[in-house]
Coordinates of C-alpha atoms in Angstrom, one line a residue:
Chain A
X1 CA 108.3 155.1 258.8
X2 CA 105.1 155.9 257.0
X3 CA 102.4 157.8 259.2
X4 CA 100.3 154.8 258.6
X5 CA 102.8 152.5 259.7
X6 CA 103.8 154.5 262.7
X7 CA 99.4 154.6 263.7
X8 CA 99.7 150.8 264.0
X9 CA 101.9 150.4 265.7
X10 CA 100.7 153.1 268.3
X11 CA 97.7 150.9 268.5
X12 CA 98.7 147.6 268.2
X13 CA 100.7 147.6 271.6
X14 CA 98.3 150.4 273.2
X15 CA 101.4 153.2 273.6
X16 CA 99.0 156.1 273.0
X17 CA 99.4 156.7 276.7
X18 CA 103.4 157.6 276.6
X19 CA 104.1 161.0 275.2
X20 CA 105.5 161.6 272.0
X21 CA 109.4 161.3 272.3
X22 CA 108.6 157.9 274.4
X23 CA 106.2 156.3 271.5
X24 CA 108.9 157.1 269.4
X25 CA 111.7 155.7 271.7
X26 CA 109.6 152.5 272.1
X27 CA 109.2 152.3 268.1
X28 CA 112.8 152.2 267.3
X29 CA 113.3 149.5 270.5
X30 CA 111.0 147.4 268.6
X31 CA 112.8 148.2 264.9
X32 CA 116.3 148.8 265.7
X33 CA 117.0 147.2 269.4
X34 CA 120.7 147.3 269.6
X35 CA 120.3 151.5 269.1
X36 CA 118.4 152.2 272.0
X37 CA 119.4 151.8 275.7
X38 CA 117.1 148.6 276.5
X39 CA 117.3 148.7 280.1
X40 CA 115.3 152.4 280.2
X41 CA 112.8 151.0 277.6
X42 CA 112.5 148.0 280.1
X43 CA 111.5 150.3 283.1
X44 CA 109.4 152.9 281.2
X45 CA 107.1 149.9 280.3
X46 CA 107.1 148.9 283.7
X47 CA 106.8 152.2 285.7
X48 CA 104.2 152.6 283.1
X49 CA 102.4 149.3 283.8
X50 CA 102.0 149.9 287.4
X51 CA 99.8 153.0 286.7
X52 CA 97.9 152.1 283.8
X53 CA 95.8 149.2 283.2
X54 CA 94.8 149.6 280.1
X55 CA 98.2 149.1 279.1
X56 CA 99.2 146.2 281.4
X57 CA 96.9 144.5 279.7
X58 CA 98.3 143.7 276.5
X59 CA 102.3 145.2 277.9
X60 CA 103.2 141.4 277.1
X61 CA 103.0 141.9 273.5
X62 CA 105.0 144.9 273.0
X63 CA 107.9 143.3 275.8
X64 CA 108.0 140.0 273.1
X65 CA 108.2 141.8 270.1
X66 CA 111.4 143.7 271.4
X67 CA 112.9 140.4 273.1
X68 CA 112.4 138.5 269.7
X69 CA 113.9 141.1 268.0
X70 CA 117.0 141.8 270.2
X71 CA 117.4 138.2 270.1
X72 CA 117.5 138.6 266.3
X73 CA 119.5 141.1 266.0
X74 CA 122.3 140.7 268.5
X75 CA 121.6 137.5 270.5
X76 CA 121.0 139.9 273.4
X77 CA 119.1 139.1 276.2
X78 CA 119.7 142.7 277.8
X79 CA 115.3 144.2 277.4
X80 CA 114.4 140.8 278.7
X81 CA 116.8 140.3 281.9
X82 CA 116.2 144.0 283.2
X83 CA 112.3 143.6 282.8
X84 CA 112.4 140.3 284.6
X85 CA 114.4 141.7 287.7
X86 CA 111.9 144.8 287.9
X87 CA 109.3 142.3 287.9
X88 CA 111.0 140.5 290.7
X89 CA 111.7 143.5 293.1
X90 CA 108.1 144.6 292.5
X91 CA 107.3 141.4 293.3
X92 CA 109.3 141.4 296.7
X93 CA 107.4 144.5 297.8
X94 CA 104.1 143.8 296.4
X95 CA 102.7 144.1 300.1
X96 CA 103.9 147.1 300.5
X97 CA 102.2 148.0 297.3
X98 CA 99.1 146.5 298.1
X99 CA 98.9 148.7 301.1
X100 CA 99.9 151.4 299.2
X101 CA 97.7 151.7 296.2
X102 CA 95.2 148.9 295.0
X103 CA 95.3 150.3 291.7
X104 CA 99.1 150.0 291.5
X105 CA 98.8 145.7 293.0
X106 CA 95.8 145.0 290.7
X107 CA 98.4 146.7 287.3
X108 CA 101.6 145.1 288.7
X109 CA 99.5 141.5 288.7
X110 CA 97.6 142.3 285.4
X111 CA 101.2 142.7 284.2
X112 CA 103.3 139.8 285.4
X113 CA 100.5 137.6 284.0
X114 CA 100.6 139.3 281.1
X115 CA 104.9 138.6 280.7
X116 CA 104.1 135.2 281.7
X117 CA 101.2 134.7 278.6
X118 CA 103.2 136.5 276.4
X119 CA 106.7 136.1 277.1
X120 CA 107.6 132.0 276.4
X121 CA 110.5 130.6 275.9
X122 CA 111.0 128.0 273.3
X123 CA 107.3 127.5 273.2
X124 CA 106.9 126.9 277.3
X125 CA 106.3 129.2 279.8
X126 CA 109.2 130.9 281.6
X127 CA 109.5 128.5 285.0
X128 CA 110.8 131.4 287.2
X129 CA 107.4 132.7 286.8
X130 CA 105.2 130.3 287.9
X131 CA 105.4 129.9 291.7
X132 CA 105.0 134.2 291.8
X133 CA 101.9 134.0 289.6
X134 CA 100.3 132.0 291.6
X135 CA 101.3 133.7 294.6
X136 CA 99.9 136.4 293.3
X137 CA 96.4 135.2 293.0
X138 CA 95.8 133.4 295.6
X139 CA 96.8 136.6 297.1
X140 CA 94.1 137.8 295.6
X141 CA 91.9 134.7 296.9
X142 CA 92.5 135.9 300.4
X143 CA 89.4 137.2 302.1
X144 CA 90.8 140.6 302.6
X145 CA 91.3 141.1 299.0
X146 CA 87.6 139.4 297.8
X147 CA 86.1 142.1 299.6
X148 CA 87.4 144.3 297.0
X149 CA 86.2 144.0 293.8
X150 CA 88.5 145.5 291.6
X151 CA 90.8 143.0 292.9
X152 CA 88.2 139.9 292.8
X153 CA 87.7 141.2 288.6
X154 CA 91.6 141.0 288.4
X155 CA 91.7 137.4 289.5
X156 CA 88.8 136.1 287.4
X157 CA 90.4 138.1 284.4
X158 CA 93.8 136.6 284.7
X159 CA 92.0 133.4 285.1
X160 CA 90.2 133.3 282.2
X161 CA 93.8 134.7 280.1
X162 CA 95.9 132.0 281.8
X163 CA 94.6 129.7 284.2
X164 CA 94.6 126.5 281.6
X165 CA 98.2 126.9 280.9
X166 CA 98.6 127.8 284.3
X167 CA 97.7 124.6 285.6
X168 CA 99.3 122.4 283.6
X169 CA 102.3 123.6 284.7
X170 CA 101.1 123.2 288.0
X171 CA 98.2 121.7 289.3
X172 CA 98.2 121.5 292.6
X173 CA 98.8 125.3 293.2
X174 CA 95.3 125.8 291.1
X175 CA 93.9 123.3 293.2
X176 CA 95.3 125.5 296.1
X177 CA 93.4 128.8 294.7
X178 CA 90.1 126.9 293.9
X179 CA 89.7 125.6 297.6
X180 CA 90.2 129.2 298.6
X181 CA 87.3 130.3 295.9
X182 CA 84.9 128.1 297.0
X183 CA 85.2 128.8 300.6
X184 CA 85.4 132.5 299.3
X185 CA 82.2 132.1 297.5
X186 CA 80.4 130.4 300.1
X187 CA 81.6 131.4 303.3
X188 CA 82.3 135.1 303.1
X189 CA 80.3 137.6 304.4
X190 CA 80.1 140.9 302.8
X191 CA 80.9 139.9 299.3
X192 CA 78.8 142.0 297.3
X193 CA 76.5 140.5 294.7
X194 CA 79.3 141.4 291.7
X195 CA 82.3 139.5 293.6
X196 CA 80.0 136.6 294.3
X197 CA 78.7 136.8 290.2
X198 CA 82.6 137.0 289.3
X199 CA 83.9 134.0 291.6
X200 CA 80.7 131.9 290.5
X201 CA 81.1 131.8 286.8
X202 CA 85.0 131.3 287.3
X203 CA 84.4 128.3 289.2
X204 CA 82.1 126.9 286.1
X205 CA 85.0 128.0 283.9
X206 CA 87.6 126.0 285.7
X207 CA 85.2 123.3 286.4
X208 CA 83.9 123.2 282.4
X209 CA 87.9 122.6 281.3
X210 CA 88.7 126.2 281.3
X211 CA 85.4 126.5 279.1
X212 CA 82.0 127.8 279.3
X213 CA 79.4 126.1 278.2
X214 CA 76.8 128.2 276.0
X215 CA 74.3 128.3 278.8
X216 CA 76.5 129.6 281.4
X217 CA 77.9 132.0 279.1
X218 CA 74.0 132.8 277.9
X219 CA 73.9 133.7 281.8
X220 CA 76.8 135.8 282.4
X221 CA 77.0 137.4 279.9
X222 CA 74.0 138.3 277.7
X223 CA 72.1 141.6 278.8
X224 CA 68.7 141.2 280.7
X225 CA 66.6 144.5 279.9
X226 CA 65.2 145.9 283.1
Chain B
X1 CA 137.5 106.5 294.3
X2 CA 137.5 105.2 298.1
X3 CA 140.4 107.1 298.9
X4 CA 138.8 110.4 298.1
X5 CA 135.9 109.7 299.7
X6 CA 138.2 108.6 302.9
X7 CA 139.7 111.8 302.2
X8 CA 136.8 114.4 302.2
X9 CA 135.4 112.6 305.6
X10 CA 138.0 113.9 307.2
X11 CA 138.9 116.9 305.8
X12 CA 134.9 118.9 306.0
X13 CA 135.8 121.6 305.8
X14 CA 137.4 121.6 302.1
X15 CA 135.1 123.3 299.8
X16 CA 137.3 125.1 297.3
X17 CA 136.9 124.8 294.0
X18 CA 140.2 123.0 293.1
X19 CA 139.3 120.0 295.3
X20 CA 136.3 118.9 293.2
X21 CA 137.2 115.5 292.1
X22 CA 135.8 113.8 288.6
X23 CA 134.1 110.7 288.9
X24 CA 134.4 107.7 286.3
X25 CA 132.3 108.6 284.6
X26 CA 133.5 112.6 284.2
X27 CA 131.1 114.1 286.3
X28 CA 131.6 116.2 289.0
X29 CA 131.7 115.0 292.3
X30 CA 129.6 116.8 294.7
X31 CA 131.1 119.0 297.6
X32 CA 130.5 117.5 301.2
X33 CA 129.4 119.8 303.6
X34 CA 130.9 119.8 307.3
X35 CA 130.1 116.9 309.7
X36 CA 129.0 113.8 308.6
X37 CA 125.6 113.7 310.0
X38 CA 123.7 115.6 307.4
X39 CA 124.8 113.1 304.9
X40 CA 122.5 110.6 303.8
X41 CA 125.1 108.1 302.2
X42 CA 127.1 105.9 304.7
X43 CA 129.8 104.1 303.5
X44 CA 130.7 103.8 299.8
X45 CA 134.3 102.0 300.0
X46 CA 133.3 100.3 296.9
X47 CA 133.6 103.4 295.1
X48 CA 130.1 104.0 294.3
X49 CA 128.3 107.3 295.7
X50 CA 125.5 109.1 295.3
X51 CA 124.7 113.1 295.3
X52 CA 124.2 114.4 298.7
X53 CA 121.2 116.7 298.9
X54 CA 124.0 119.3 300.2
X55 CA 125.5 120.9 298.2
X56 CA 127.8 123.9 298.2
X57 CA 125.6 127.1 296.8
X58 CA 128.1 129.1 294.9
X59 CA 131.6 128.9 293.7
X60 CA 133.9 130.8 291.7
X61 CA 134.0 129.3 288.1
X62 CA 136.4 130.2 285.1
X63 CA 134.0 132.3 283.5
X64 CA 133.2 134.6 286.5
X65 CA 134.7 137.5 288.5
X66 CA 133.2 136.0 291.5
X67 CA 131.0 133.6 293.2
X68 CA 128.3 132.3 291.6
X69 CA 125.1 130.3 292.8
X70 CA 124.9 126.3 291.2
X71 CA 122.6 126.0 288.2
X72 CA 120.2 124.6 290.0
X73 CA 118.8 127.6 290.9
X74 CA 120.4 131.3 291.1
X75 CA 118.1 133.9 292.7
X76 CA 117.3 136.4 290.1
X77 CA 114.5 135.7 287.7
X78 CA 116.5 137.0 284.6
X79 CA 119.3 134.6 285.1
X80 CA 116.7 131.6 285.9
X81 CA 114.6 132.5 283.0
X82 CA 118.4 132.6 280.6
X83 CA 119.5 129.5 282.8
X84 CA 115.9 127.3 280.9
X85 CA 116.3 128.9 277.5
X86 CA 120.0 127.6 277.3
X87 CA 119.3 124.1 279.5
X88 CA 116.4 123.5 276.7
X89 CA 118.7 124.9 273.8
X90 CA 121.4 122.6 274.9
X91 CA 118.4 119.2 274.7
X92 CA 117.4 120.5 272.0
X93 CA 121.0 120.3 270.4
X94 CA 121.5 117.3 271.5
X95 CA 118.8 115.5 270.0
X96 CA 119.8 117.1 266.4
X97 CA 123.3 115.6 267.1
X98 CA 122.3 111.9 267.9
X99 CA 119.9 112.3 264.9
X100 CA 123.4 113.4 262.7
X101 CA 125.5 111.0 264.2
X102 CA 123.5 108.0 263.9
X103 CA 123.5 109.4 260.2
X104 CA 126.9 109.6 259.7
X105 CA 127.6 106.4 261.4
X106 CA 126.1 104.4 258.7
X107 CA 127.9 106.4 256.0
X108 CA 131.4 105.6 257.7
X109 CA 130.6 102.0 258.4
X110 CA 130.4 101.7 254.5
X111 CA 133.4 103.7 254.0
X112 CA 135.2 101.9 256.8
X113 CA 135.3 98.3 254.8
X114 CA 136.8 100.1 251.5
X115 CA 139.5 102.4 253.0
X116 CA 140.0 100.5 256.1
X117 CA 140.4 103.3 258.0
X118 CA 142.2 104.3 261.4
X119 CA 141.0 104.0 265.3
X120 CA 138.9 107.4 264.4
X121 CA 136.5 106.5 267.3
X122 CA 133.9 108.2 265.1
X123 CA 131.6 105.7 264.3
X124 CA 130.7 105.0 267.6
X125 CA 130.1 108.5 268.4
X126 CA 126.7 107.8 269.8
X127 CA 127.4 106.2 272.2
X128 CA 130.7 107.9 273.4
X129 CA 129.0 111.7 273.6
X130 CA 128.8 113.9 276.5
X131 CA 125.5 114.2 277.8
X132 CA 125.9 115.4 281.4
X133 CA 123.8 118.4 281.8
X134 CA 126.0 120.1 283.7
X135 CA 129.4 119.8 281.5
X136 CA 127.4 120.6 278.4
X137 CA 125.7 124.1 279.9
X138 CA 129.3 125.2 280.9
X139 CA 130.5 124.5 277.4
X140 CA 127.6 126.3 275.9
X141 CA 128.0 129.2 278.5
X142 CA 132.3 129.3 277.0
X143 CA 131.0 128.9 273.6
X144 CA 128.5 131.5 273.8
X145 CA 131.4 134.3 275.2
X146 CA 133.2 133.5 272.3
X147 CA 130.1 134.2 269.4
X148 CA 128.7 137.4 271.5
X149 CA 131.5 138.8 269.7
X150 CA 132.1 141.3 267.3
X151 CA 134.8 138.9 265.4
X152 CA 132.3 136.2 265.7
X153 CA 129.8 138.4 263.7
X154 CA 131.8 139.4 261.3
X155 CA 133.2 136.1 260.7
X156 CA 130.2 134.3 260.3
X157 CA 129.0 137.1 258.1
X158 CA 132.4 136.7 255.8
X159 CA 132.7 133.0 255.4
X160 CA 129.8 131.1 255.1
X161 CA 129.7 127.7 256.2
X162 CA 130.4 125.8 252.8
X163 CA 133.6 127.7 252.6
X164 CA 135.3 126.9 255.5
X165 CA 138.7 125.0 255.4
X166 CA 139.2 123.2 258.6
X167 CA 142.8 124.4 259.7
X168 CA 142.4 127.9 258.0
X169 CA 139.1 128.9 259.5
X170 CA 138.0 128.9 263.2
X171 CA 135.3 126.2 263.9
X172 CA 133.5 125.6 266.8
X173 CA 134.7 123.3 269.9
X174 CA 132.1 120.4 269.4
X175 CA 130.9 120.3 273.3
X176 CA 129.2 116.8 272.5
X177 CA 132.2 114.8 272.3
X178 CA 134.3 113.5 275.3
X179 CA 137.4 115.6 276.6
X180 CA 139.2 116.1 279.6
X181 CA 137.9 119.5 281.1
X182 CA 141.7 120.9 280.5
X183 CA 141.5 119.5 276.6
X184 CA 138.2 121.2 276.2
X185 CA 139.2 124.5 278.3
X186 CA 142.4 124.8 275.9
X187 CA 140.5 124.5 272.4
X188 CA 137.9 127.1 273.5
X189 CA 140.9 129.2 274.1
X190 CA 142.5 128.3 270.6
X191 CA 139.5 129.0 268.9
X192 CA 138.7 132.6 270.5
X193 CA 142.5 133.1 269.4
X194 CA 141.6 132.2 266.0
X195 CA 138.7 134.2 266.2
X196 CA 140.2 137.5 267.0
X197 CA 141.7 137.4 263.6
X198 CA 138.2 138.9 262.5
X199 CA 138.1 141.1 264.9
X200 CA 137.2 144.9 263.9
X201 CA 140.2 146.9 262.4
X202 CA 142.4 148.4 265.0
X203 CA 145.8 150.9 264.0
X204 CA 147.8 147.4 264.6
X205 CA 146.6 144.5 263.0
X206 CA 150.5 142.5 263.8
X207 CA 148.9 142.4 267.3
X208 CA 146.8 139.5 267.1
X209 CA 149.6 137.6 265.5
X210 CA 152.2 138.1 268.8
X211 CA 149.2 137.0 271.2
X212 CA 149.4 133.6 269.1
X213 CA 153.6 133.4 269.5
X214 CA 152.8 133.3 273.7
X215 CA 150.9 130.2 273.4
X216 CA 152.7 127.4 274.9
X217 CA 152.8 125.1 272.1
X218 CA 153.3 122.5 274.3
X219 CA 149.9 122.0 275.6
X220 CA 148.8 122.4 271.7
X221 CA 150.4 119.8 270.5
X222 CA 148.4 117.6 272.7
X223 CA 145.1 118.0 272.1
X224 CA 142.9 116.8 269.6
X225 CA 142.4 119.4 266.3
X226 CA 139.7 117.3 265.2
X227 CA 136.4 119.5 264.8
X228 CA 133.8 117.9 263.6
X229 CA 131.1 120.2 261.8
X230 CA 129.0 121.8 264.7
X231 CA 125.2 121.7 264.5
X232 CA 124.8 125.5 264.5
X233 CA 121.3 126.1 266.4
X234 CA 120.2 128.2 263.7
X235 CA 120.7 126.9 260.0
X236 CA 119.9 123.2 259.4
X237 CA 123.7 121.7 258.6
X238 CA 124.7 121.4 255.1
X239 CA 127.6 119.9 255.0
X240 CA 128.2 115.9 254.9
X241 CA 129.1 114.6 258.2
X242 CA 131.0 111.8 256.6
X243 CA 133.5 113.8 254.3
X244 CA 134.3 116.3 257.9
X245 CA 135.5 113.6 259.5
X246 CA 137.9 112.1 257.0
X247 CA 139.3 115.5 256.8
X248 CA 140.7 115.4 260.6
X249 CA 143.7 114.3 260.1
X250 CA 145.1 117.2 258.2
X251 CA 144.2 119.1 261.3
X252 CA 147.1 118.8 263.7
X253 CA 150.2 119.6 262.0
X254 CA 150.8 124.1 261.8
X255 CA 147.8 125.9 263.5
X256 CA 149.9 128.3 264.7
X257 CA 151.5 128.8 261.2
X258 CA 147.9 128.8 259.4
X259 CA 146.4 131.2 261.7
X260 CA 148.7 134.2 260.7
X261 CA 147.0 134.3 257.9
X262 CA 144.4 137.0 257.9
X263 CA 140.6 137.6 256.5
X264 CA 141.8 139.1 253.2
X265 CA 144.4 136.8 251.8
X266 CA 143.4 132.9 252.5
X267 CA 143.5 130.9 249.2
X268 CA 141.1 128.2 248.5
X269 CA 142.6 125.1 248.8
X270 CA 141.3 122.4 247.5
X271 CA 141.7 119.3 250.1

C-alpha cells in the first residue's frame, strides 16, 4: 500500500497506539480478512480497548470494517463471533473489573457501546446487546459510581452517542436510567459541581428529544472568561 | 392428534428427539415437560393445542455433534447476534419470494389456458409456501453448510446463473416450498453430492463418482427434482420464473447418470 494510504488508515481507526507489526496485522485484517487469524485480531482490539480510551472510542469502526469485509469475502462470521464472546465474558466479570480498575470499567463500557453504534446488523441494532448496555449504565447511575466522575462523563458521553437509538429499542429501560438521574441529581450528596453540570444537561438532552436546544447548548458549552 | 396427546400425558418423561410429533399443519409439536401441572392447556381431545410455555432447552439436531439450546435464545452473544442476522435474512427472503411468485403466478395463469398444462401446483404457490420460522431457519442453517464451501465457491464462480441446466448443474433446495422434513433432508443431501463435483482437485477425481453409486436410489426416485430458480440473497434474479417451471419435468428421469459428468466436459444443451 502507498505510505499515504497506509497514514489513513493509521488514523482513520486511531491504531497509532499498537506497535508497528500490530498496525500492520490490523491493516491486512481489514484488506485481506481470510489471511490473517481473525480470532487474535478480535482480542488485540479488545485487550487493547480495555486500556485505552482513546481507542475505545471509535474501536466500533475499525471492528465493522473487518466484519463487512469478512463477510465479503468469505461469508465468515469468525472476527465478529469471537469479539462478541470477549465482550460477553468481560461483561460477566465487569464487577470484578470495576473493583479492579475504573479506568479499565469506564474503556470496557465506552467499548460495548461503541460495538453496539457501530456494529448493526441489517440496518438494526444487534438485540443481544441491548439488555447489557443498559445494564451497563444504569450501573453507572448507581450512586456509588456518580460519585466518580470519570464514570458520571462516561455515561453522559454514551448517552449523547446512543441513547436515541437506545430507547427506541427499549424504552422503558431509559425510563429506568432517567429515574435513577434525577434522584442522582437531586438527592445525592457529595456530587461535585462537574457531575451535577454533566447529569443536568443530559437530562435536557433526553428531555429536548435527544436534542439540545441552542440556549442550553449556549450554556454548556460556550466558554465564560473569568 | 388426540392420541398423541393421550400418549405424551402419560409417558412425561419422553423428551427425545425422535418422539417430536408434526402437527397438521407441519410444525413441530412442542415437548411436554414432566407432570402435568405446569401445563397450562387442559384438555385438547379435539385435536387442537397450543405451545406450552415449557419447553425442552436443547436437543441434539442433524446438523450438530451435540446438544444444542432452542432458537429462542442460546447463551452466547455471537450465536444470538448470527441467530437475528439469519432469522431477518430468512423475512427478508421471504418477502422477495411472495413478490416473485405472485409474479409468476400471473404469467402461468396465461400460459395455463393455451397449453393446458398438468397439476404443477405452481400457480398457487403463494399460498402453499412454507413460512414457519422455525422450519425455514433450519433449512437456511443446511443450506448454508452446503455454500460455506470450497465447491460451492468455485461453482458459483464457474457457472453463472444464466448458464445453468437444471439436471446438469446443482441448484439450490428451494426451502419456501412444502416438503416432508425426510423429502427436504434428502435433496439437501443430493445437492451437496452434486456439489462436490466442484470440489478442489484431489490425486482421484473417480472418487466423487463412487460416493454417488451408494446412494440408495430408492429414496431418489421419490422425491420431487423440481427446483425452482432460488432467490439468491445477493443478485436480484434474472431468470424468468415462468420458463423454470415448465422445465421440471425433464428433471426426474437420470440424476445419477447426469451427475458423473464433471466441470470440464458438460455440453450446452439446448432444452
Amino acid at each position: 500500500m502507498l505510505p499515504s494510504i497506509m497514514e489513513n488508515t493509521t488514523d482513520d481507526y486511531r491504531i497509532q497506539s499498537f506497535d508497528l507489526d500490530t498496525q500492520m496485522l490490523l491493516k491486512t485484517a481489514l484488506k485481506d480478512p481470510s489471511s490473517v487469524n481473525l480470532e487474535k485480531v478480535s482480542d488485540i482490539i479488545m485487550d487493547q480497548s480495555l486500556k485505552d480510551q482513546v481507542f475505545s472510542k471509535e474501536a466500533g469502526r475499525i471492528c465493522y470494517t473487518i466484519v463487512q469485509a469478512e463477510a465479503k469475502q468469505n461469508n465468515g462470521n469468525v472476527f465478529r463471533r469471537n469479539l462478541l464472546n470477549r465482550l460477553q465474558q468481560e461483561f460477566k466479570n465487569r464487577e470484578e473489573t470495576r473493583g479492579r480498575s475504573l479506568q479499565e470499567w469506564v474503556c470496557y463500557v465506552t467499548f460495548i457501546c461503541n460495538i453496539f453504534d457501530y456494529l448493526k446488523v441489517n440496518n438494526m441494532p444487534m438485540v443481544a446487546l441491548v439488555h447489557p448496555v443498559y445494564d451497563c449504565l444504569i450501573r453507572l447511575a448507581q450512586p456509588d459510581a456518580l460519585m466518580n466522575e470519570e464514570e458520571v462523563d462516561c455515561l453522559v458521553l454514551q448517552l449523547h452517542r446512543i441513547g436515541e437509538q437506545l430507547e427506541k429499542v427499549n424504552s422503558p429501560r431509559m425510563d429506568e436510567l432517567f429515574f435513577l438521574l434525577r434522584d442522582g441529581f437531586l438527592l445525592q450528596e457529595g456530587l461535585t459541581s462537574m457531575a451535577r453540570l454533566l447529569l443536568l444537561e443530559i437530562l435536557e438532552f433526553r428531555a429536548g428529544g435527544w436534542l439540545l436546544s441552542s440556549t442550553a447548548h449556549k450554556y454548556y458549552y460556550s466558554e465564560i472568561a473569568d | 392428534m388426540s392420541d398423541w396427546t393421550r400418549g405424551r400425558r402419560s409417558d412425561p418423561h419422553s423428551s427425545k428427539p425422535e418422539n417430536r410429533k408434526r402437527g397438521v399443519d407441519g410444525s413441530l409439536r412442542a415437548n411436554r415437560e414432566a407432570g402435568g401441572s405446569g401445563r397450562e392447556n387442559g384438555g385438547h381431545t379435539d385435536g387442537s393445542y397450543r405451545y406450552s410455555e415449557k419447553r425442552h432447552a436443547s436437543f441434539t439436531t442433524p446438523e450438530s455433534t451435540g446438544p444444542v439450546s432452542r432458537c429462542s435464545r442460546p447463551a452466547d452473544w455471537g450465536s444470538q447476534v448470527d441467530d437475528d442476522e439469519m432469522r431477518r435474512d430468512v423475512h427478508r427472503d421471504m418477502q422477495r419470494y411472495r413478490r416473485r411468485i405472485l409474479g409468476a403466478e400471473v404469467t402461468q395463469r396465461e400460459r395455463k389456458t393455451s397449453s393446458g398444462s398438468s397439476e404443477s401446483c405452481d400457480s398457487r404457490e403463494g399460498e402453499n409456501m412454507e413460512t414457519d420460522e422455525a422450519v425455514l431457519l433450519r433449512r437456511q442453517k443446511q443450506i448454508n453448510y452446503g455454500k460455506n464451501t470450497l465447491a460451492y465457491d468455485r461453482y458459483t464462480k464457474e457457472v453463472p446463473k444464466h448458464m445453468r441446466q437444471p439436471g446438469v448443474h446443482p441448484k439450490t433446495p428451494n426451502k419456501f416450498r412444502k416438503y416432508s422434513r425426510r423429502s427436504w433432508d434428502q435433496q439437501i443431501k443430493l445437492w451437496k453430492v452434486k456439489l462436490h463435483a466442484w470440489d478442489p482437485p484431489t490425486e482421484d477425481g473417480q472418487d466423487k463418482v463412487l460416493d454417488i453409486e451408494e446412494l440408495d436410489l430408492g429414496d431418489v426416485m421419490d422425491i420431487e427434482l423440481d427446483f425452482p430458480t432460488l432467490p439468491d440473497s445477493q443478485n436480484a434474479p434474472a431468470s424468468l420464473p415462468a420458463r423454470s417451471l415448465s422445465l421440471e419435468g425433464e428433471d426426474c428421469s437420470g440424476t445419477p447418470v447426469k451427475v458423473q459428468k464433471t466441470e470440464t466436459t458438460v455440453e450446452p444443451d439446448m432444452a
